[in-house]
Coordinates of C-alpha atoms in Angstrom, one line a residue:
X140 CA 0.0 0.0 0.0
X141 CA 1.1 3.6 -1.6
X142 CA 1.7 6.3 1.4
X143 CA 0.8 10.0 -0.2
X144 CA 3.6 12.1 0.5
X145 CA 2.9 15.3 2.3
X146 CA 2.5 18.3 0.1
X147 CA 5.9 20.2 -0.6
X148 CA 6.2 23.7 1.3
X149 CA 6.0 25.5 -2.6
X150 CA 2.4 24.3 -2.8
X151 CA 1.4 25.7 0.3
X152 CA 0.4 29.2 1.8
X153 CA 3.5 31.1 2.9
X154 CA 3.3 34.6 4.2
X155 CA 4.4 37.6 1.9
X156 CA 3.2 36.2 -1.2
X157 CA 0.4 37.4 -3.7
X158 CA -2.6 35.5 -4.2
X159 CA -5.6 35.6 -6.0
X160 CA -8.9 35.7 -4.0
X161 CA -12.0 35.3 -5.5
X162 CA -15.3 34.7 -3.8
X163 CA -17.4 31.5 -5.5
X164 CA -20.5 32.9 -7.6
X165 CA -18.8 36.3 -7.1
X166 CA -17.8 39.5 -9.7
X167 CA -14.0 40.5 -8.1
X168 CA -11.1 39.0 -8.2
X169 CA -8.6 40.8 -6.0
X170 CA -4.8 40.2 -5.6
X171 CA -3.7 40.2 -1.9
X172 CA 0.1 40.1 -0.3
X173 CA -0.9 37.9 2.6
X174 CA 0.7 39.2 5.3
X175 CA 0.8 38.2 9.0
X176 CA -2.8 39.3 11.1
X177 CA -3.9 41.0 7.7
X178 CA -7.6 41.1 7.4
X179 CA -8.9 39.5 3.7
X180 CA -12.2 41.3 2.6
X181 CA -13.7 40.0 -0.6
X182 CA -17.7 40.9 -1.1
X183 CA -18.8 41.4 2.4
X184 CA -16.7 38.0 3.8
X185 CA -13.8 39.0 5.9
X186 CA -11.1 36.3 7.0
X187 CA -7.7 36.7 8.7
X188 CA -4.6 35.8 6.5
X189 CA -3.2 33.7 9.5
X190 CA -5.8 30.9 8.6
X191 CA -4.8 30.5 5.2
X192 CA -1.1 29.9 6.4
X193 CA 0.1 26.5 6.0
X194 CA -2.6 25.3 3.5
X195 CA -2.6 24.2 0.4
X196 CA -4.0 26.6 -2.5
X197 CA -7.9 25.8 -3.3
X198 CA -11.3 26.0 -2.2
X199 CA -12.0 27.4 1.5
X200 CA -15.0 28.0 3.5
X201 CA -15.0 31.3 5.8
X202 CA -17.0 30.9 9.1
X203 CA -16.1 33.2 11.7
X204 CA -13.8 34.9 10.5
X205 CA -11.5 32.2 10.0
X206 CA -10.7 30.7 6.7
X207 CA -11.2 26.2 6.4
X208 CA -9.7 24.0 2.9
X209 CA -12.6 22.3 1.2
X210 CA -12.3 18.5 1.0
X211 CA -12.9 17.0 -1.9
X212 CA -15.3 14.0 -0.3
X213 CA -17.1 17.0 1.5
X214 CA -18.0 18.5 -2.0
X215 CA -19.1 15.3 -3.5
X216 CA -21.5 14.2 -0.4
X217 CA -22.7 18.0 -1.1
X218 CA -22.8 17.0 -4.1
X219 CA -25.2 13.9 -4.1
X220 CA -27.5 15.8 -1.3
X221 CA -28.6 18.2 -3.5
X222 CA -29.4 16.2 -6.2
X223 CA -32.3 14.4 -4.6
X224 CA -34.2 17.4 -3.0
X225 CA -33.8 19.2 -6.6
X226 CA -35.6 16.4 -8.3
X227 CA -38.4 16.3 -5.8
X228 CA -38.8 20.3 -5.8
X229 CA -39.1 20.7 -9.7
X230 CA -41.6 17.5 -9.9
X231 CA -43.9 19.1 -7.3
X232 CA -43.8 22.8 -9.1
X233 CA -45.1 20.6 -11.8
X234 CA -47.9 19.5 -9.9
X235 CA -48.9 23.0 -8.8
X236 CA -48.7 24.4 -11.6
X237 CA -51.0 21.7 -13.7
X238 CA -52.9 22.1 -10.6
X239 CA -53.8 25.6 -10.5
X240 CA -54.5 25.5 -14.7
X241 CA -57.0 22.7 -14.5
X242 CA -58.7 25.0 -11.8
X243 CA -59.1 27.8 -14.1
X244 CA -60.7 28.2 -17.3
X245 CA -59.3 25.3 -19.9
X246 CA -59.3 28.2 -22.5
X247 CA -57.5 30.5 -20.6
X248 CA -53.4 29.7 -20.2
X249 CA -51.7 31.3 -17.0
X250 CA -48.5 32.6 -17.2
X251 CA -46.6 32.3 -14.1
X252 CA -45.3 35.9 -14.4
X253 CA -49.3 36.0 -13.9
X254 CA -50.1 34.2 -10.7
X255 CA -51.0 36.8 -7.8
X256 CA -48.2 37.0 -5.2
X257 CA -47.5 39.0 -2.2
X258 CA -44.4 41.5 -1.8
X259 CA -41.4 39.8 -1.2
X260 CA -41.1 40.9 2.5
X261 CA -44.2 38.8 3.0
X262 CA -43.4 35.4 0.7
X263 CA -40.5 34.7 2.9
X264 CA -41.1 33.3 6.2
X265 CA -37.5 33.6 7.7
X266 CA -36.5 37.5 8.6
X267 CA -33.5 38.4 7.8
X268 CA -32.5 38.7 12.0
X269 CA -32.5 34.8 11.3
X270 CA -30.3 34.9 8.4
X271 CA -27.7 37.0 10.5
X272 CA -28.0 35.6 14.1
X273 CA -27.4 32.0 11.4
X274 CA -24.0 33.6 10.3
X275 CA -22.7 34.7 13.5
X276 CA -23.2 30.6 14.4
X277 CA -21.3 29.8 11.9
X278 CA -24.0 28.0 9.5
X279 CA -23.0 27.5 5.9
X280 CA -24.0 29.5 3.2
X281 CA -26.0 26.1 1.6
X282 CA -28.0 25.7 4.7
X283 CA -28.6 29.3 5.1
X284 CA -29.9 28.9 1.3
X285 CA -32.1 25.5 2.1
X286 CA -33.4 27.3 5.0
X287 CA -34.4 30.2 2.5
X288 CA -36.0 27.5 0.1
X289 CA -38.4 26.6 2.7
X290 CA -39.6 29.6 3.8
X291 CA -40.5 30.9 0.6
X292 CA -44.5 31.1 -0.3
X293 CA -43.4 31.5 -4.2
X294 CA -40.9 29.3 -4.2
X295 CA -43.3 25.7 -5.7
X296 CA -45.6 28.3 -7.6
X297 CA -42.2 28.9 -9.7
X298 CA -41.2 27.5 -13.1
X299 CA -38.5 25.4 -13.1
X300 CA -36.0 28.0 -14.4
X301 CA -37.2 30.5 -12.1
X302 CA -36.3 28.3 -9.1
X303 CA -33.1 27.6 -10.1
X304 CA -32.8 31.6 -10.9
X305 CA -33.9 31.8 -7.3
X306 CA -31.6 29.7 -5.6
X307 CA -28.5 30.9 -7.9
X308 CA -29.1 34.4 -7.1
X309 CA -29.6 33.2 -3.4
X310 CA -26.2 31.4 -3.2
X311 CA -24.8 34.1 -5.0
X312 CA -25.6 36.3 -1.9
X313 CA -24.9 34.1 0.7
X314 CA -21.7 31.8 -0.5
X315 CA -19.0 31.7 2.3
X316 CA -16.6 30.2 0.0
X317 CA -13.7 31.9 -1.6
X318 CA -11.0 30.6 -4.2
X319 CA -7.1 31.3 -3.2
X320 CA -5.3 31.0 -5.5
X321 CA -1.4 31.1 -7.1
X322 CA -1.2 33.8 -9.5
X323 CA -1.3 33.2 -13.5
X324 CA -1.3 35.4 -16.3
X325 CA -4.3 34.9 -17.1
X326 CA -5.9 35.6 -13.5
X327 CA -4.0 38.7 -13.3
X328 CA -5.4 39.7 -16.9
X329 CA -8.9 38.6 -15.9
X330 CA -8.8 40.7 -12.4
X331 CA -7.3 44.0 -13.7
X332 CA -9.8 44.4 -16.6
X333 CA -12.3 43.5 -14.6
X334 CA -11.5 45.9 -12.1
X335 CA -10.0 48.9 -14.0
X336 CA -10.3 48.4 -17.9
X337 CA -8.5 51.5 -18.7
X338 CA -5.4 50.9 -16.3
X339 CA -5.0 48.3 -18.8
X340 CA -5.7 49.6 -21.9
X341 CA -8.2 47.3 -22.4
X342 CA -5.8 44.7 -23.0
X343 CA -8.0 41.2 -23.2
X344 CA -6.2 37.8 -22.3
X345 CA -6.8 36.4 -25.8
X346 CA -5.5 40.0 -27.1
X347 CA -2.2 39.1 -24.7
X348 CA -1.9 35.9 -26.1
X349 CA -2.1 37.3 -29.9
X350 CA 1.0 39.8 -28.9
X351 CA 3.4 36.6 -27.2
X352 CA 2.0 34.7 -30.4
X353 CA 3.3 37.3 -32.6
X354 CA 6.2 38.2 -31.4
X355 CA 7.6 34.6 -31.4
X356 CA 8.3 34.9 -27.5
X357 CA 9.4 31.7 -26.4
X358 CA 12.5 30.1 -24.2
X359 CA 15.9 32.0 -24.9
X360 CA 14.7 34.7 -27.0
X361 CA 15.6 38.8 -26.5
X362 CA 13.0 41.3 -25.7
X363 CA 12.3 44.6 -25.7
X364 CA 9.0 46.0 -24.4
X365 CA 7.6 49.1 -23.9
X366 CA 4.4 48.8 -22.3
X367 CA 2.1 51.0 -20.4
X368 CA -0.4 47.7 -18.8
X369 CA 0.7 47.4 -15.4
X370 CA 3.5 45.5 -16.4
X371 CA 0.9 42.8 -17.6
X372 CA 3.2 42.4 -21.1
X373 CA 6.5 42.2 -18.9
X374 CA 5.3 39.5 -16.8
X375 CA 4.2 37.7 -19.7
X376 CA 7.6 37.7 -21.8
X377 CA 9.3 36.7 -18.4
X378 CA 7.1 33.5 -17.9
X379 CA 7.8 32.4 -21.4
X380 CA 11.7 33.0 -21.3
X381 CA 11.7 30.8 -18.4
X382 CA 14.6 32.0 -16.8
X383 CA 16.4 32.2 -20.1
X384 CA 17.0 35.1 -22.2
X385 CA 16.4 38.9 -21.6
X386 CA 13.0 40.7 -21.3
X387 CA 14.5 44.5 -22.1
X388 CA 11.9 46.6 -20.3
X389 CA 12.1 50.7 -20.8
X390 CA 10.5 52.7 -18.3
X391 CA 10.4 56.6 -17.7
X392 CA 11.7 57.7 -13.9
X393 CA 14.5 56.1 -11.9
X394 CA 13.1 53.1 -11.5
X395 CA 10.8 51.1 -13.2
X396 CA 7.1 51.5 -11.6
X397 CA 3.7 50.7 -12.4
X398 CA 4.6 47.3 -12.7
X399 CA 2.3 44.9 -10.4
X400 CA 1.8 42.5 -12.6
X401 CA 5.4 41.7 -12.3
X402 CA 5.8 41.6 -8.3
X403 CA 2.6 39.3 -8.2
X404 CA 3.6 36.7 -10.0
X405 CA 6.3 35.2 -6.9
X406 CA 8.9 34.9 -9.8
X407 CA 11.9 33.1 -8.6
X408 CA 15.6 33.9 -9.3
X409 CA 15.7 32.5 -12.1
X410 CA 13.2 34.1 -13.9
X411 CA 13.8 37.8 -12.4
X412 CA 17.1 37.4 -13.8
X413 CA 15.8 37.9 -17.3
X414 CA 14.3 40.9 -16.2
X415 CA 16.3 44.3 -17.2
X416 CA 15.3 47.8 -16.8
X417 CA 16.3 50.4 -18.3
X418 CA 15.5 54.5 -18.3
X419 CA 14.3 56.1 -21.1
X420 CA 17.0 58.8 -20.9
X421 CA 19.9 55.9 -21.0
X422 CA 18.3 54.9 -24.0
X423 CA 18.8 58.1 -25.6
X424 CA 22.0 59.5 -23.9
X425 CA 23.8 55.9 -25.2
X426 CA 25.9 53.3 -23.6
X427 CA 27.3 55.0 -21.1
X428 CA 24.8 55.7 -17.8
X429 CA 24.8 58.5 -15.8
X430 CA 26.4 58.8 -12.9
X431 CA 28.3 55.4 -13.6
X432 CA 31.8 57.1 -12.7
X433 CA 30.4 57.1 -9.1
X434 CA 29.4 54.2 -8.1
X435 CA 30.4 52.5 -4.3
X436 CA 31.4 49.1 -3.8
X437 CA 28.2 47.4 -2.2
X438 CA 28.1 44.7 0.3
X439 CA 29.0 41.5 -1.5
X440 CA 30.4 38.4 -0.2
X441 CA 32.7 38.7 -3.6
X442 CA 34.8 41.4 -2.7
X443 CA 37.1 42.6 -0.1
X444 CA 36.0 42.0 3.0
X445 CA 38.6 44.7 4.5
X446 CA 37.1 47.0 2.6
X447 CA 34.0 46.7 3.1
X448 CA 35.1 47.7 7.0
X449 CA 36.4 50.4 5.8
X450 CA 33.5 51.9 4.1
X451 CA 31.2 51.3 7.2
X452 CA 34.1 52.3 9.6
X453 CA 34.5 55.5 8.0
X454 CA 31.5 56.4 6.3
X455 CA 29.1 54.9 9.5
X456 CA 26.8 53.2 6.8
X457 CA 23.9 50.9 8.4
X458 CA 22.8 47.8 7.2
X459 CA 20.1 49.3 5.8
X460 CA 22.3 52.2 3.3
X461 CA 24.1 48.9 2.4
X462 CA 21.1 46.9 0.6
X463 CA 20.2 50.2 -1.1
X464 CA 23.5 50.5 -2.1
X465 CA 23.1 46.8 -3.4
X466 CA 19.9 47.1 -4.6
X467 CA 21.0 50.2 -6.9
X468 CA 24.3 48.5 -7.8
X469 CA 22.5 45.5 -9.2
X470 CA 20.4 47.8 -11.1
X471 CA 22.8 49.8 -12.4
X472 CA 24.2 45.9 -13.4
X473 CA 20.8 45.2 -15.2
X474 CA 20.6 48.1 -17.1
X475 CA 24.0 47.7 -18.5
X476 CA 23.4 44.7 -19.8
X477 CA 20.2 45.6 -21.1
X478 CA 21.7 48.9 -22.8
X479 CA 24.3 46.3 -24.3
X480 CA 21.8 44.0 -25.8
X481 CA 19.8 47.2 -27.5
X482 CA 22.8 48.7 -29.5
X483 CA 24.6 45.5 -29.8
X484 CA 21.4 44.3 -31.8
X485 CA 20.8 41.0 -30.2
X486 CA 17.0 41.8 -29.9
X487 CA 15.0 39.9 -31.5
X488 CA 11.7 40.9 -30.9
X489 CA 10.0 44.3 -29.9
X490 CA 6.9 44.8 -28.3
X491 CA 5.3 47.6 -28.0
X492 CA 2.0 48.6 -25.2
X493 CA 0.8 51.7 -25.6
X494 CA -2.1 53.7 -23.8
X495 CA -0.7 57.7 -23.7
X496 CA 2.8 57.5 -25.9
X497 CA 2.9 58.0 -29.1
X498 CA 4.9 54.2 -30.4
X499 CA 6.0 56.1 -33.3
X500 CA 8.4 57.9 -30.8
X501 CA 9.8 54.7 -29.4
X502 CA 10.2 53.1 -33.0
X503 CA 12.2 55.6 -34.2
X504 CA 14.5 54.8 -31.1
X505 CA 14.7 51.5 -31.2
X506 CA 13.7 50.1 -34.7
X507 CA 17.4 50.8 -36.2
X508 CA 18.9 48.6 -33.5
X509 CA 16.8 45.1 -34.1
X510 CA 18.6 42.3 -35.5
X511 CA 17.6 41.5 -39.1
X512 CA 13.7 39.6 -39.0
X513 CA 13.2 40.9 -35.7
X514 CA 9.4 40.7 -34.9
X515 CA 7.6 44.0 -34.5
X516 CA 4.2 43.9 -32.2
X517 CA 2.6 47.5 -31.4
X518 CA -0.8 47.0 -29.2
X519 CA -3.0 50.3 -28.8
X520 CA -6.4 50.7 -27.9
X521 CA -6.6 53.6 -30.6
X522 CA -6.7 52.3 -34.2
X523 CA -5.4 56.0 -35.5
X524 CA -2.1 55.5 -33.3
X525 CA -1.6 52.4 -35.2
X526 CA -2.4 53.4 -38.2
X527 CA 0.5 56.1 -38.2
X528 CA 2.9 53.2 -36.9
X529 CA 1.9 51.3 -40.4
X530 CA 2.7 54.4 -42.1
X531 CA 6.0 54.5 -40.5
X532 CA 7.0 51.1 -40.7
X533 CA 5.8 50.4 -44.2
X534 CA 8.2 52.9 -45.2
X535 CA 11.4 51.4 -43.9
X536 CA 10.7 47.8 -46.0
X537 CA 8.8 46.6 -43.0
X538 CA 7.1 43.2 -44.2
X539 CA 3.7 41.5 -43.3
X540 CA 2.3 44.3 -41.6
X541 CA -1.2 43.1 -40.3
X542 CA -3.7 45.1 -38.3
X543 CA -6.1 43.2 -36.5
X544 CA -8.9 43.6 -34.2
X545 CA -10.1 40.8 -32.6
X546 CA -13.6 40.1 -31.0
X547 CA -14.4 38.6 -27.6
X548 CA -17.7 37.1 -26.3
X549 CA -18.6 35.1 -23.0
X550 CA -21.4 32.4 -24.0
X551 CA -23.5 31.1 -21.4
X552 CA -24.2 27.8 -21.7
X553 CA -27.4 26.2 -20.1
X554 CA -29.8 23.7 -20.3
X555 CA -32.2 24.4 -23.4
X556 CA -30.8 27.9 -23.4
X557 CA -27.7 29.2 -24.9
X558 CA -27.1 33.0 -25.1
X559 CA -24.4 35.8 -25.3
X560 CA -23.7 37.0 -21.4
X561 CA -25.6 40.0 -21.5
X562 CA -23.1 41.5 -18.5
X563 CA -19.7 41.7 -20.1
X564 CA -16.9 44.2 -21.2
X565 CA -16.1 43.8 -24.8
X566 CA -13.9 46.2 -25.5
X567 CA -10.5 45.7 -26.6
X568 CA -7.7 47.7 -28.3
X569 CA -5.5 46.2 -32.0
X570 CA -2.7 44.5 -32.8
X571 CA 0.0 45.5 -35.4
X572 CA 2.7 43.2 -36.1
X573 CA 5.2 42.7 -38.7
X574 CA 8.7 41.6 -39.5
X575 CA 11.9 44.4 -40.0
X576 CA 14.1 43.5 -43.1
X577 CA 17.6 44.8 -43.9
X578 CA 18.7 45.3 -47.4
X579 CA 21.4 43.7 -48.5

């Protein structure tokens, strides 16, 4: 007999990392740093972040104020209880309702939108001081729903769809179950356009994977990105390198912000290695960075050791001056190298996210120093700003310039009914890629 092993520590909770957090039947998604006695707040359920610790990512149920992991023979006995009472409910609203028609005139059909009914206040039996003083007890959100089903006048005078409308919109309400889970690029997609569309640029996840498609972004390759989506197209190129190759990113400021997609992802070593930053005014003033004259030895096992007590004995550094000092050094370090694979042309892809620049501006700074059948991908939610780039590149022997614009629904599929959701963002911005081509 086969002993499971115990789950590694990777797969579990650990405080300081992101997670996703979305409540079951719910409209947000939020990402969350769980931190140590951090209150989690998703749609009126509140848990602390201490309960999560430990466990493994999945399905929880929230009961005063404490987070539980969902087994999966707990889900299927919930499983197998609900099918019988839903069978019996729908086959008596079939006898009311054949019921109530052969009591009326044959002639005459009643709709069920039709049948008399009291306000809503007075078709349910249970107040809602019940449904509350059942929370603070720490009853489930399906047994606060069954107890809901029963008190209901309406409920066996319903149609069939309209109870199971009823008890989906009641579930909805009351669920005490959330979803914590490991960041993905797609989750982080899904939650930020959700949230804040234009932050984004109304960049879609099938719109995402168009741009990595395009660009030929896979393990090894050299990027350059400039991107204005939260850092969603960064964090994207880095997962597909996989730790091997260079994601060139170019940021205004000092340092590169605006970038949570990036720190929520839990990247490793490995793949935060690929990751290079570099300033915008680097870029222009050429290899050499400012300020590179002046740079101080930081704290690294590596070097001296006597001199490293010498700069603390005579400057009086704390600890703390010499991680910054580290932390700026190994930028500096980055955006060398990243500087070096720009003019050195060893890019071979360039990726473009606009929302407020004009990319014609970053083209005409970085298009001369792409390696020959370099791929060229420009996203913009404005199809005039990427019309101008297909000017532009079309000029300068640019080959298979496409502009696309792709479309996105949501079906919802049910039984005997399949439809459009009505309650979805569609928008979406376009795509220009192409191929750059040196004469010989």
């Amino acid at each position: 007999m086969e002993v499971e092993s115990p789950p590694s520590t990777t797969s579990l909770i650990q405080a300081g990392e992101y997670l996703i957090v979305q409540k079951i039947d719910g409209e947000q998604s939020r990402i969350v740093r769980f931190t140590p006695k951090q209150k989690i707040l998703i749609e009126k359920l509140k848990f602390t972040s201490d309960s999560a610790f430990g466990k493994p990512h999945g399905l929880f149920e929230v009961s005063n104020n404490q987070c539980f992991p969902m087994s999966v023979d707990r889900l299927i006995e919930e499983l197998q209880l609900q099918e019988a009472p839903v069978a019996t409910t729908l086959l008596d609203s079939e006898v009311v309702l054949s019921e109530i028609v052969e009591a009326s005139d044959p002639r005459v059909v009643i709709a069920p939108s039709a049948l008399k009914l009291e306000p809503e206040q007075k078709r349910q039996k249970l107040e809602m001081d019940a449904v509350l003083e059942m929370k603070k007890q720490g009853v489930s959100g399906q047994e606060v729903v069954a107890k809901l089903v029963e008190g209901s006048a309406s409920f066996q005078t319903r149609t069939v769809f309209s109870q199971s409308k009823y008890i989906k919109r009641k579930a909805k309400k009351h669920s005490d179950r959330v979803l914590i889970l490991r960041p993905t690029i797609r989750l982080l997609a899904k939650a930020y356009y959700l949230k804040d569309p234009d932050r984004l640029a109304m960049l879609r996840a099938d719109q995402l994977a168009l741009i990595l498609q395009m660009a030929g972004v896979h393990h090894g390759k050299n990027v350059l990105v400039f991107e204005q989506t939260l850092g969603l197209i960064t964090s994207a190129v880095m997962e597909r390198l996989g730790g091997k190759g260079a994601c060139v990113h170019f940021h205004r400021g000092a340092v590169a912000q605006s970038i949570p997609c990036v720190h929520s992802m839990n990247y490793n070593e490995s793949t935060l290695s690929t990751f290079l930053p570099v300033r915008i005014k680097c870029l222009l003033a050429g290899k050499q960075l400012p300020y590179e004259n002046n740079r101080k030895a930081c704290n690294e096992e590596e070097e001296n050791g006597d001199k490293i007590k010498e700069v603390k004995c005579e400057e009086n550094v704390e600890d703390q001056d010499l991680e910054a000092l580290a932390r700026r050094n190994d930028r500096l370090d980055r955006e060398r190298r990243g500087l070096e694979m720009t003019f050195e042309g060893k890019a071979h892809a360039l990726i473009i996210g606009s929302r407020t620049v004009d990319p014609v501006n970053v083209l005409e700074l970085v298009y001369p120093t792409l390696a020959p059948s370099a791929s060229i991908v420009i996203y913009s939610p404005h199809q005039n700003t990427l019309v101008s780039c297909y000017d532009w590149l079309s000029k300068r022997q640019t080959i298979n310039l496409v502009l696309t614009d792709q479309m996105c629904r949501v079906m919802q599929v049910l039984p005997d009914r399949t439809h459009p959701l009505m309650a979805q963002h569609v928008a979406g911005g376009h795509v220009l890629s192409g191929i750059k081509v040196v004469d010989q």
